[in-house]
Coordinates of C-alpha atoms in Angstrom, one line a residue:
X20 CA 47.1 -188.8 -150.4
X21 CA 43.7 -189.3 -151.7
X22 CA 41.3 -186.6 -153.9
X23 CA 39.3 -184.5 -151.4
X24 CA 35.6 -185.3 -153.8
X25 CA 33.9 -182.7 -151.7
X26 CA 36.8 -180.0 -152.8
X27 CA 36.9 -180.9 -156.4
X28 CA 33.3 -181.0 -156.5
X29 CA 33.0 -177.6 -155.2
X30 CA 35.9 -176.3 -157.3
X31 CA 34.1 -177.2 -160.7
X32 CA 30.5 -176.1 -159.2
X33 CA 32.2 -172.5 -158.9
X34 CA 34.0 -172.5 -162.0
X35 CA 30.8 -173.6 -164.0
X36 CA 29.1 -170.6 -162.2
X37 CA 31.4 -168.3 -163.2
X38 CA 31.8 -169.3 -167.1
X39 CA 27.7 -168.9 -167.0
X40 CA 27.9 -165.3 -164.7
X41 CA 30.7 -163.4 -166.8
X42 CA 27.8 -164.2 -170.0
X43 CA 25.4 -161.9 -168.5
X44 CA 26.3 -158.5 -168.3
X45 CA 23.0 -157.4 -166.8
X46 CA 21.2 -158.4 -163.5
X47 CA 18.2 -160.4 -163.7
X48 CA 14.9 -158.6 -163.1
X49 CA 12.9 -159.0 -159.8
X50 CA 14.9 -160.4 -156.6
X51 CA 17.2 -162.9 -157.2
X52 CA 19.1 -163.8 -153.9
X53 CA 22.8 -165.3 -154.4
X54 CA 24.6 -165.9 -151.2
X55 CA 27.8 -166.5 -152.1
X56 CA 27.9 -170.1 -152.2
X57 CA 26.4 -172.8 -154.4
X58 CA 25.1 -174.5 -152.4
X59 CA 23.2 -174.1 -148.9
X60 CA 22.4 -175.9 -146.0
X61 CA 19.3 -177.9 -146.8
X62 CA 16.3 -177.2 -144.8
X63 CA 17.2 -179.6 -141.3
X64 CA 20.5 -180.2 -142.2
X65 CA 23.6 -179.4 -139.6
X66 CA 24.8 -175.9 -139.5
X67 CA 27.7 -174.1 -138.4
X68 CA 28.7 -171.1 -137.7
X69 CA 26.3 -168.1 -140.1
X70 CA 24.5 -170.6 -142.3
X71 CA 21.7 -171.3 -140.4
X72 CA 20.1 -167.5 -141.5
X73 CA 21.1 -168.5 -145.2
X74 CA 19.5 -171.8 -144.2
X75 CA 16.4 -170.0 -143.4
X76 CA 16.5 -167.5 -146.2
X77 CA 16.9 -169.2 -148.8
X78 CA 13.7 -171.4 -148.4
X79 CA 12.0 -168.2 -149.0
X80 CA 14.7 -166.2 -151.7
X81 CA 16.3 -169.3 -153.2
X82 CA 20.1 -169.7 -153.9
X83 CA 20.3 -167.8 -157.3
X84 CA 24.4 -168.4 -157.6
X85 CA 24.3 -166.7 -161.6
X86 CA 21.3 -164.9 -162.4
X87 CA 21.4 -162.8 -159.4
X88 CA 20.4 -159.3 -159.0
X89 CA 21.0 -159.3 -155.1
X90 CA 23.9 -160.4 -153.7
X91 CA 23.8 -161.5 -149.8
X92 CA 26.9 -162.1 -147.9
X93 CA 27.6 -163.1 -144.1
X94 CA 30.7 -161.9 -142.2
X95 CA 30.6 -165.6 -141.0
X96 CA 30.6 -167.4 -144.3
X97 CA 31.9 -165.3 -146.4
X98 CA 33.4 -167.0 -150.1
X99 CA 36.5 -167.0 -150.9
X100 CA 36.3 -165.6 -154.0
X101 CA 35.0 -162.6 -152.4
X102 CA 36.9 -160.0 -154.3
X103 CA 35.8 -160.6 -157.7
X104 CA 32.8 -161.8 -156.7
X105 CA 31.8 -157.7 -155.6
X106 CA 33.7 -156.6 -158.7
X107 CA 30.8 -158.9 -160.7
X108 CA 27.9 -157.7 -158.2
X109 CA 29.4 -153.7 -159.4
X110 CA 29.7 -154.6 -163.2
X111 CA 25.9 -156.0 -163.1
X112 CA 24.6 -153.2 -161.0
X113 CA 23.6 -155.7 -158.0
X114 CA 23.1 -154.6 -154.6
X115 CA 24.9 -156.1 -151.8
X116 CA 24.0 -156.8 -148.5
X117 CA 26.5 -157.7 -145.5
X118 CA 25.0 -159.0 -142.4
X119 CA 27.5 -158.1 -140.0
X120 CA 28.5 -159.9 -137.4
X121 CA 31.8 -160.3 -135.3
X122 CA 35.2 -159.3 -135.8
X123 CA 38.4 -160.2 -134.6
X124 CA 39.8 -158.6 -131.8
X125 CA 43.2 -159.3 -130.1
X126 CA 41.8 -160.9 -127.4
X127 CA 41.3 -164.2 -129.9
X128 CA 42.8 -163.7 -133.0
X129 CA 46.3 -161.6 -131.6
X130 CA 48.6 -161.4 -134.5
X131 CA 46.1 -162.1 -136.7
X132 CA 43.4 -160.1 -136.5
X133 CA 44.0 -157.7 -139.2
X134 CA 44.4 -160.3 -141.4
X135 CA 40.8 -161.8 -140.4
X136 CA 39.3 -158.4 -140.6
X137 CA 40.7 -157.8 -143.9
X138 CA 37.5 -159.4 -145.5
X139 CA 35.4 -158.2 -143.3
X140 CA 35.9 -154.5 -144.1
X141 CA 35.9 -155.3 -147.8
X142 CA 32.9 -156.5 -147.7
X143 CA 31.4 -154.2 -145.2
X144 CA 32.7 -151.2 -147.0
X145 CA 31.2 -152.3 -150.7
X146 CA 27.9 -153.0 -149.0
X147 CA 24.5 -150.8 -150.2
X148 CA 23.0 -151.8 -146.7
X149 CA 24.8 -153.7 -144.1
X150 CA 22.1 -155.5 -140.9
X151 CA 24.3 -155.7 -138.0
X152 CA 23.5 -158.5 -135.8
X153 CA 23.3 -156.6 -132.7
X154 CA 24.5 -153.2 -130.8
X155 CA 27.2 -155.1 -130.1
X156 CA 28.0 -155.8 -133.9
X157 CA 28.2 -152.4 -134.9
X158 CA 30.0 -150.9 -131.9
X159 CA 32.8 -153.8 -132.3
X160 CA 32.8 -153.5 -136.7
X161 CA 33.0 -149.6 -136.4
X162 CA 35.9 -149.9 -133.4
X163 CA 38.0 -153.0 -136.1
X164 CA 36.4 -152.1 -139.6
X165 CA 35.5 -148.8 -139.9
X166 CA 31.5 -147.4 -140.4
X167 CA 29.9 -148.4 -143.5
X168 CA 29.5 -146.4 -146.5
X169 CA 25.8 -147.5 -147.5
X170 CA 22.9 -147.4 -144.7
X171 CA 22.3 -150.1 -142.0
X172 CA 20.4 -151.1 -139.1
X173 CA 20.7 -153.6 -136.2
X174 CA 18.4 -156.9 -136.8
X175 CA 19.0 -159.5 -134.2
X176 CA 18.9 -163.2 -135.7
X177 CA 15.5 -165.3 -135.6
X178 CA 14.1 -168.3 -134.9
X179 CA 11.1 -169.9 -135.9
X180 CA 9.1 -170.0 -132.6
X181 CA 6.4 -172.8 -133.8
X182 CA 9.5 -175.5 -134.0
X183 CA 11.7 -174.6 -131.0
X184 CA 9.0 -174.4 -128.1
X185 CA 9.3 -175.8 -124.6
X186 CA 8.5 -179.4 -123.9
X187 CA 5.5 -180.7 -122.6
X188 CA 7.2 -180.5 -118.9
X189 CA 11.0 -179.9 -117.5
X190 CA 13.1 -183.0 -117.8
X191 CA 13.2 -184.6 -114.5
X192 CA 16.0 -183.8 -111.7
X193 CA 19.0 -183.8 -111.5
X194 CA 19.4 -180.3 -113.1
X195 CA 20.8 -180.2 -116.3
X196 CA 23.4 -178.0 -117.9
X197 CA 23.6 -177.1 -121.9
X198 CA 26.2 -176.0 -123.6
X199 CA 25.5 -175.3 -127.1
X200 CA 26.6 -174.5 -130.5
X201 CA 30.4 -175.2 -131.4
X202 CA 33.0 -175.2 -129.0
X203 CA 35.6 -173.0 -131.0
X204 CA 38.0 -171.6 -128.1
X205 CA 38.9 -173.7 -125.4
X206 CA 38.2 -171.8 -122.5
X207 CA 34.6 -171.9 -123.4
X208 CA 34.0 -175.8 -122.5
X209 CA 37.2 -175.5 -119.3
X210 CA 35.2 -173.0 -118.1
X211 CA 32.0 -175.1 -118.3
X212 CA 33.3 -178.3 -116.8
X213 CA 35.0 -176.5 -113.6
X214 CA 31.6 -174.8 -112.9
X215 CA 29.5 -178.3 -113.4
X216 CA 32.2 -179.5 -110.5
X217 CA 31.0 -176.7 -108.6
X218 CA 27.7 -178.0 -108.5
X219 CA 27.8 -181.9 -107.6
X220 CA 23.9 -182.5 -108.6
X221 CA 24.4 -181.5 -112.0
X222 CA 24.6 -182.9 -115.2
X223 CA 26.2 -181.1 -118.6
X224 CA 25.9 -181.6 -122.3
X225 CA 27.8 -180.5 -124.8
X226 CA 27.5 -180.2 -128.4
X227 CA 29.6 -179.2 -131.1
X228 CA 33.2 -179.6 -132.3
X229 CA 35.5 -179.4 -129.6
X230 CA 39.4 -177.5 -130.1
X231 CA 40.4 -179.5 -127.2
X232 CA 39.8 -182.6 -126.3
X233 CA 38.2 -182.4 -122.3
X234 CA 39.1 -186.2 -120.7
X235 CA 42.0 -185.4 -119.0
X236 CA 40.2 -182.1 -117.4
X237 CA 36.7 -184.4 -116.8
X238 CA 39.3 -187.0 -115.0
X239 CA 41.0 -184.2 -113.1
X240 CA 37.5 -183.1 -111.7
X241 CA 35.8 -186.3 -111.1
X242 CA 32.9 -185.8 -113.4
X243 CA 32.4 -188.7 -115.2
X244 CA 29.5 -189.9 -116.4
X245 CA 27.5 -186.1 -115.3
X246 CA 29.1 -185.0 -118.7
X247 CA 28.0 -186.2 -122.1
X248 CA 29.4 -185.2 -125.8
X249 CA 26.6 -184.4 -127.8
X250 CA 28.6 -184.0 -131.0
X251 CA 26.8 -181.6 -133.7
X252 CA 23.4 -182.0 -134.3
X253 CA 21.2 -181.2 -137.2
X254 CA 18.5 -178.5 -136.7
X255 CA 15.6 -180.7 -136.9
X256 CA 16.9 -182.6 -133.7
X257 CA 17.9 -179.2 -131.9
X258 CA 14.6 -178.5 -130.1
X259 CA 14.4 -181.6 -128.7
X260 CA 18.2 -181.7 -127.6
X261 CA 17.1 -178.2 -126.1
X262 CA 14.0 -179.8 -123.9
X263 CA 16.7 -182.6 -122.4
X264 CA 18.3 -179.2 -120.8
X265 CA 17.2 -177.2 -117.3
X266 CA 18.9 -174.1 -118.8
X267 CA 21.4 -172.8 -121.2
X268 CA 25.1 -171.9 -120.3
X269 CA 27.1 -169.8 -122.3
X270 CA 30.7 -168.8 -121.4
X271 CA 31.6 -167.8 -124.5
X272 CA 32.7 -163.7 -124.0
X273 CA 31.6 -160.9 -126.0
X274 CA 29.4 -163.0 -128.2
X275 CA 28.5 -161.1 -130.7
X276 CA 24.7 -162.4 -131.7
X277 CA 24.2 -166.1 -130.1
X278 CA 21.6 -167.8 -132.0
X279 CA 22.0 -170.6 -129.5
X280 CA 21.1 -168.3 -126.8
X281 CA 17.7 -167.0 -128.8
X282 CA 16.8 -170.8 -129.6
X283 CA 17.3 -172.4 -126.2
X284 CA 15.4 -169.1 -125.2
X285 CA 12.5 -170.0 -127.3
X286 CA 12.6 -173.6 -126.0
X287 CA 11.8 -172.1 -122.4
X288 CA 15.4 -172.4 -120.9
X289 CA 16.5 -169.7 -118.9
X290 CA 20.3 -168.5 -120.1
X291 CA 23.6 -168.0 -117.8
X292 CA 25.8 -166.9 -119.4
X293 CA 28.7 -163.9 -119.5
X294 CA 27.4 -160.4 -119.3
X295 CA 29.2 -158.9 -122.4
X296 CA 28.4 -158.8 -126.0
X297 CA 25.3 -158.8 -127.8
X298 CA 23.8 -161.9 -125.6
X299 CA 23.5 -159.4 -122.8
X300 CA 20.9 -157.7 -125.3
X301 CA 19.1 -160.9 -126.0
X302 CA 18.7 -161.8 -123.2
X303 CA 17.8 -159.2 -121.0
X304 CA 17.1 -158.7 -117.1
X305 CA 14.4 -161.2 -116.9
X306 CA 15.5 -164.2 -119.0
X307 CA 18.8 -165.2 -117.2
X308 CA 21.3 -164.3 -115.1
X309 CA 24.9 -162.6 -116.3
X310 CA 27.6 -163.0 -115.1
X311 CA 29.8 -159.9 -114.6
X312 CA 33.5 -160.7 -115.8
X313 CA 36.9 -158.0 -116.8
X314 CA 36.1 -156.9 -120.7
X315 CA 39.0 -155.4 -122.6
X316 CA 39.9 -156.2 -126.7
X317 CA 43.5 -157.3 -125.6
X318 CA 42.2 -160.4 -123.4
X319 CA 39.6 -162.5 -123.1
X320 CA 38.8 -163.0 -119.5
X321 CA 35.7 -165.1 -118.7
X322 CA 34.0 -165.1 -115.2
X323 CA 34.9 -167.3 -112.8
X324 CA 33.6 -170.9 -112.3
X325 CA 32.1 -169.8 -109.0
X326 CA 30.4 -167.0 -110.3
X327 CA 29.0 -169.3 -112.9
X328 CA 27.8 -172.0 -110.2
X329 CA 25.8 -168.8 -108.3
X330 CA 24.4 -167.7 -111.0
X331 CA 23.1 -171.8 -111.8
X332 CA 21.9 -171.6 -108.3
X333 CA 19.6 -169.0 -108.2
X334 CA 18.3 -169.4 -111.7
X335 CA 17.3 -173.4 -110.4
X336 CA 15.7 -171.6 -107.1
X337 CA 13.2 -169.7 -109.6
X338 CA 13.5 -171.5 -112.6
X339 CA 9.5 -171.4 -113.8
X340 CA 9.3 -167.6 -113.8
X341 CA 12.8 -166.9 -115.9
X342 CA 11.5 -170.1 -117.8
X343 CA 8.5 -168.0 -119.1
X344 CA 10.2 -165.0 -119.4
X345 CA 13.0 -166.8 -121.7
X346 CA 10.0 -168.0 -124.0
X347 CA 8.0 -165.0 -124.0
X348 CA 11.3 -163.1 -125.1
X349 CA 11.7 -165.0 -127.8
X350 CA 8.2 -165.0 -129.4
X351 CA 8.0 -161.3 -129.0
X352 CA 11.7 -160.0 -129.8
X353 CA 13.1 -162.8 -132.1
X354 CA 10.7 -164.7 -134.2
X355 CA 11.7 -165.7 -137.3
X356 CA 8.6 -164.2 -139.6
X357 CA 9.2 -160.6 -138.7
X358 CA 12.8 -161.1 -139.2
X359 CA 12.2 -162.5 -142.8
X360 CA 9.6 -160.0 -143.7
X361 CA 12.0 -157.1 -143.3
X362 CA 14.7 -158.9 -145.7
X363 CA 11.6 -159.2 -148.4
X364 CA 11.0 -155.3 -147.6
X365 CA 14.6 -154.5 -147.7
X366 CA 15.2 -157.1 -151.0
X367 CA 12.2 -155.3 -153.1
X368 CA 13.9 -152.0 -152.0
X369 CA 17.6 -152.9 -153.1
X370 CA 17.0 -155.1 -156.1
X371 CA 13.0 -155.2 -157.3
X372 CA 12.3 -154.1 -160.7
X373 CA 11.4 -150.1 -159.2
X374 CA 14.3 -147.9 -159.6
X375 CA 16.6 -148.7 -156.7
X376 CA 15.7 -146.1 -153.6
X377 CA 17.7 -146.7 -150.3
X378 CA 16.7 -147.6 -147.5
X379 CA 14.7 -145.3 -145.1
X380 CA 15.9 -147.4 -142.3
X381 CA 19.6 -145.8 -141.9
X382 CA 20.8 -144.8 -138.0

């Protein structure tokens, strides 16, 4: 068996940081951001899951992994030293942050969801101000986690409207289906491919990693060639993978804050997608069409593939109005200067060199 270099490397860069952390006993002055890991996503480079906000962060609050005097964790990424990495944050008198966003419900996660929560309330609970992704976010973490102890506030993720804008025109027919992001439970791309059968003019891409692999299902329907795997993609290609699309569809259920969904809006594509979660907040009555399915925590039940396909339809019929609508959602709800502003408020508030005051923003 050969030595996982990635592993070993990130096994010394955390022991290195935590001989040079335990030294000082004081946090630094002025706002020093550490996010939990030593190193994040470069600027461009692929991201998964809840790195792309660090991504964006930290070109503005660099990665500070000892001399920190704020730390910043994500309920999708958080380390796995997370324990005594709060006991360190309490000993040097460093706020924490949480941005909050999923949980695991039994639906997914079924014997295992308390043990996937288990991290998630810890750090949710040791949190001086938690930003929950969406309405969503908070109702599902105070339903699985319990409510926080320091003040919060709903703050929907970003995206930086100058780089993901629509193309100079549509792509050209046939229409075009995207699925985006990472394909993590299985019934997100089956449910995709039966509703691209529904509709013999259409195209899909998908990108992402996939839990299943689709050929025997793409066989079984006869879609050959009107389905392409896209793979991952860094975020410097995503806008243009974006413009190759007519519209975004996203089967994933209660979804807690899609940043797909907000990018592919900014991009001008309408969104289908099922009407549950936070993504019925981003995207509103006039941006896309939801589809209606059964909600319950014991089961994930997506809509049909019909109900998919009719919802495709009469988004395609009037594409150029929800087309604007998606865009001008996006630049007015979700851009990503705004949404880095209030972390600089909220940063000099929690960790500037005034005496600490909370937050006025608490609900």
């Amino acid at each position: 068996m050969g030595v996982d270099v990635e592993r070993v490397a990130r096994y010394r860069r955390a022991s290195a940081r935590w001989l040079r952390s335990l030294a000082l006993r004081e946090r630094a002055p002025g706002v020093r951001v550490f996010y939990g890991h030593d190193v994040v996503p470069a600027p461009g480079d692929p991201v998964a899951g809840g790195t792309g906000k660090f991504q964006r962060l930290a070109q503005r609050f660099p990665n500070s992994p000892t001399e920190f005097s704020l730390l910043y964790l994500g309920s999708t990424w958080l380390p796995r030293d997370l324990k005594p990495m709060l006991w360190l944050a309490r000993r040097r008198g460093a706020a924490v942050v949480v941005n909050q966003s999923g949980v695991a419900y039994p639906g997914w996660a079924g014997a295992q969801t308390e043990a996937i929560n288990r991290p998630f309330r810890r750090a949710l609970l040791a949190a001086d101000h938690v930003l929950y992704q969406s309405e969503f976010c908070k109702r599902s973490a105070d339903e699985f986690l319990g409510q926080p102890r320091g003040t919060w506030e709903v703050l929907y993720n970003a995206v930086d409207v100058a780089q993901f804008t629509p193309g100079d025109a549509p792509p050209a027919d046939p229409p075009v289906l995207l699925l985006a992001g990472d394909q993590t439970q299985a019934y997100r791309l089956e449910v995709a491919l039966r509703t691209l059968a529904e509709l013999p003019d259409a195209r899909l891409i998908v990108t992402g990693r996939l839990v299943s692999d689709p050929a025997a299902l793409v066989r079984e329907l006869d879609l050959g060639a009107r389905v392409e795997l896209a793979g991952r993609y860094a975020q410097r290609d995503a806008p243009a993978l974006y413009r190759r699309a007519h519209m975004l569809l996203h089967t994933k259920v209660k979804d807690p804050c899609p940043t797909a969904v907000v990018e592919a809006m900014a991009c001008g594509l309408p969104v289908v997608y099922a009407a549950s979660g936070g993504t019925v907040e981003l995207v509103g009555e006039e941006a896309g069409v939801g589809v209606p399915h059964p909600e319950s925590w014991g089961r994930d039940e997506p809509p049909a593939p019909d109900a998919f396909a009719d919802a495709v339809r009469t988004v395609l019929a009037d594409r150029d109005p929800y087309a604007a609508a998606a865009r001008q959602r996006a630049v007015e709800r979700f851009a990503l200067e705004p949404w880095l502003e209030r972390h600089a408020e909220l940063f000099t508030e929690l960790a500037g060199d005034a005496p600490r005051a909370r937050t006025s923003r608490t609900r």
